[in-house]
mmCIF file of C-alpha atoms in Angstrom:
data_model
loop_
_atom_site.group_PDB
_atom_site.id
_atom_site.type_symbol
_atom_site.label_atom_id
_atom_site.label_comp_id
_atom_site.label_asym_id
_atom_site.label_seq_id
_atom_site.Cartn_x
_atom_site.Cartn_y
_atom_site.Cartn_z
ATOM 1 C CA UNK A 1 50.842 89.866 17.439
ATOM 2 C CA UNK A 2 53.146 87.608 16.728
ATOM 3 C CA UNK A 3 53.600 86.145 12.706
ATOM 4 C CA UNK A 4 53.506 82.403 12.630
ATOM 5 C CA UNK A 5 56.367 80.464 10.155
ATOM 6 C CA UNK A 6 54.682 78.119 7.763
ATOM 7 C CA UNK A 7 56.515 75.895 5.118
ATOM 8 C CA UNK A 8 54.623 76.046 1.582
ATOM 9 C CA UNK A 9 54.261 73.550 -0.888
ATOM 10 C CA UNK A 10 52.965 73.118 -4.550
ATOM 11 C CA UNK A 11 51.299 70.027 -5.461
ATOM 12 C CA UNK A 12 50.148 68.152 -8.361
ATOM 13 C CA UNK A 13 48.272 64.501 -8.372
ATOM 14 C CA UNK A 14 50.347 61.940 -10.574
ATOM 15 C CA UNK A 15 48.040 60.594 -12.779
ATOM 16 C CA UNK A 16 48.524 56.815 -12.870
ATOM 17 C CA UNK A 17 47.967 53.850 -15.000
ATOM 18 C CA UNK A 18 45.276 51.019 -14.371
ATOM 19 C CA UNK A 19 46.135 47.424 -14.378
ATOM 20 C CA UNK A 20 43.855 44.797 -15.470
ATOM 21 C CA UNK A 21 41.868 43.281 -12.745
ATOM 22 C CA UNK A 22 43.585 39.876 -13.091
ATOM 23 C CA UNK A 23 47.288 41.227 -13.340
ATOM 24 C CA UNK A 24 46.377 43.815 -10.533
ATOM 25 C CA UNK A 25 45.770 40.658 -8.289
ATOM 26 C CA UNK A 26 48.499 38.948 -8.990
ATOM 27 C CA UNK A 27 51.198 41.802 -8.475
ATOM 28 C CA UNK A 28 49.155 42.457 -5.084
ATOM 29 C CA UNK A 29 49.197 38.773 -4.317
ATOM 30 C CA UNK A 30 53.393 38.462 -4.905
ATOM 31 C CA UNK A 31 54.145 42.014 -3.613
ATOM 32 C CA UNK A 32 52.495 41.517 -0.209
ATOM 33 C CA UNK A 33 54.061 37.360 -0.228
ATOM 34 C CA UNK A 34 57.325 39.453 -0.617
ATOM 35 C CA UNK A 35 56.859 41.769 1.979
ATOM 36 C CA UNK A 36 56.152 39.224 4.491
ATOM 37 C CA UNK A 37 59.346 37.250 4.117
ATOM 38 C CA UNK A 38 60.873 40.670 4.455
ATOM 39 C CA UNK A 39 59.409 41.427 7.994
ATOM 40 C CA UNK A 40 60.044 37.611 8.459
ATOM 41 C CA UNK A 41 63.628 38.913 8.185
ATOM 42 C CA UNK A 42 63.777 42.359 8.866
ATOM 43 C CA UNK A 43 64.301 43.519 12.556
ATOM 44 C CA UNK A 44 63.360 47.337 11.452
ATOM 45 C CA UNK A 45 59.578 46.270 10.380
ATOM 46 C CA UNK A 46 57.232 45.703 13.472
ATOM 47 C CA UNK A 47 55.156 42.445 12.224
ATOM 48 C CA UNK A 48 51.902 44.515 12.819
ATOM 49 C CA UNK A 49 52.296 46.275 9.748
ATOM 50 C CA UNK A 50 51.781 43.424 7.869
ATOM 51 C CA UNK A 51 47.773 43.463 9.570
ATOM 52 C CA UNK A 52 47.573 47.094 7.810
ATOM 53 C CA UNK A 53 48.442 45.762 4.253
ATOM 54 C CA UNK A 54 45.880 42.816 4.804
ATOM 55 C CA UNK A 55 42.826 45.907 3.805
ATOM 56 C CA UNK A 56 44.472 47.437 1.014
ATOM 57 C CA UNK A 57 43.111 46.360 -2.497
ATOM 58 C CA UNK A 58 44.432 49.479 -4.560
ATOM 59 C CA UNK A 59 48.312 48.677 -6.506
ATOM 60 C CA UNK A 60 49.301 51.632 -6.116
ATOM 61 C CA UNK A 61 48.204 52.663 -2.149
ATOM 62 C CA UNK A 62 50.000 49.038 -1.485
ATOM 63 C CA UNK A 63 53.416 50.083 -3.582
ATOM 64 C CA UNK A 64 53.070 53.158 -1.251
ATOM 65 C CA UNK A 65 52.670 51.809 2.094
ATOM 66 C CA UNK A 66 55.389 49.371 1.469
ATOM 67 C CA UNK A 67 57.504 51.425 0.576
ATOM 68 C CA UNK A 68 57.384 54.110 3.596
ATOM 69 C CA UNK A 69 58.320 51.051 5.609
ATOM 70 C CA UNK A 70 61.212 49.739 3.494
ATOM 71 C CA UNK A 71 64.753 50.596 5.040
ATOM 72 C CA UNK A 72 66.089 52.487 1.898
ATOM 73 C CA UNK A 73 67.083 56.336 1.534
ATOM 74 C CA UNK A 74 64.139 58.919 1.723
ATOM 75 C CA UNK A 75 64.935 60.182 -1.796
ATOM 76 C CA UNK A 76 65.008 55.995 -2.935
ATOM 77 C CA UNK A 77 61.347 56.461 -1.506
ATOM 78 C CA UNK A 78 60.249 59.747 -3.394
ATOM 79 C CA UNK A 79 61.583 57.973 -6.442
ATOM 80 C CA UNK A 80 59.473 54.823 -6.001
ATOM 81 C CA UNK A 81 56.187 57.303 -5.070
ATOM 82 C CA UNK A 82 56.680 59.258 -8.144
ATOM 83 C CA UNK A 83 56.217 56.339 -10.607
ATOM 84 C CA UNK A 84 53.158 56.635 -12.276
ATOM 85 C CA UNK A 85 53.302 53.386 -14.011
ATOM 86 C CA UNK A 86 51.641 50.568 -11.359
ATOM 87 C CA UNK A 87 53.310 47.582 -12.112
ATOM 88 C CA UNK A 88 56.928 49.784 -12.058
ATOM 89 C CA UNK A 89 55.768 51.003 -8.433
ATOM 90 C CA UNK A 90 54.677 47.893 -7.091
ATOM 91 C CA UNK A 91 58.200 46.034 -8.756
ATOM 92 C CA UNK A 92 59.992 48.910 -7.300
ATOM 93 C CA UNK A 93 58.792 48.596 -4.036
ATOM 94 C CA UNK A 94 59.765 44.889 -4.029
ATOM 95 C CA UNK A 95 62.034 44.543 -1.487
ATOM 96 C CA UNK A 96 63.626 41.858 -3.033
ATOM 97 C CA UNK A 97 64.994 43.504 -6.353
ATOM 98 C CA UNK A 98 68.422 43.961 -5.423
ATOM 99 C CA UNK A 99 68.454 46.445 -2.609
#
């Protein structure tokens, strides 16, 4: 019989702050405005991922997504996922905050 090779992993869920329902639209509102002129711009984003961020009403899922798409370093986007604080992740995945 032959063994099979398997990579383990520990995990732990971030625990995560909660923005008020007001600010949380706003920061979705200006991060997703943002992300559009980006794939505007970009010739690395395909234009339908912009249709996938149309469903997403959680801060932090958003920050996410955006952020798997953004052309920056892998570790750039383990930083960004790690940030517990939502209005840090969503500003950090901004695309247009200096990178």
């Amino acid at each position: 019989m032959k063994r099979r090779q398997f990579a383990v992993a520990t995990v732990s869920e971030i625990e995560t702050d909660t923005l008020a329902e007001s600010e949380s639209a706003a920061l979705l509102k200006t991060t997703v405005e943002q992300f559009e002129r980006y794939v505007g711009l970009s010739k690395k984003v395909p234009a339908e991922v912009l249709t996938s961020l149309s469903g997403i009403d959680d801060p932090g899922r958003l920050a996410d997504t955006i952020s798997a798409h953004m052309s920056v370093a892998l570790d750039e986007k383990q930083r960004i996922l790690e940030i517990s604080d939502i209005g840090a992740r969503l500003a950090a995945s901004s695309v247009f905050d200096g990178r």
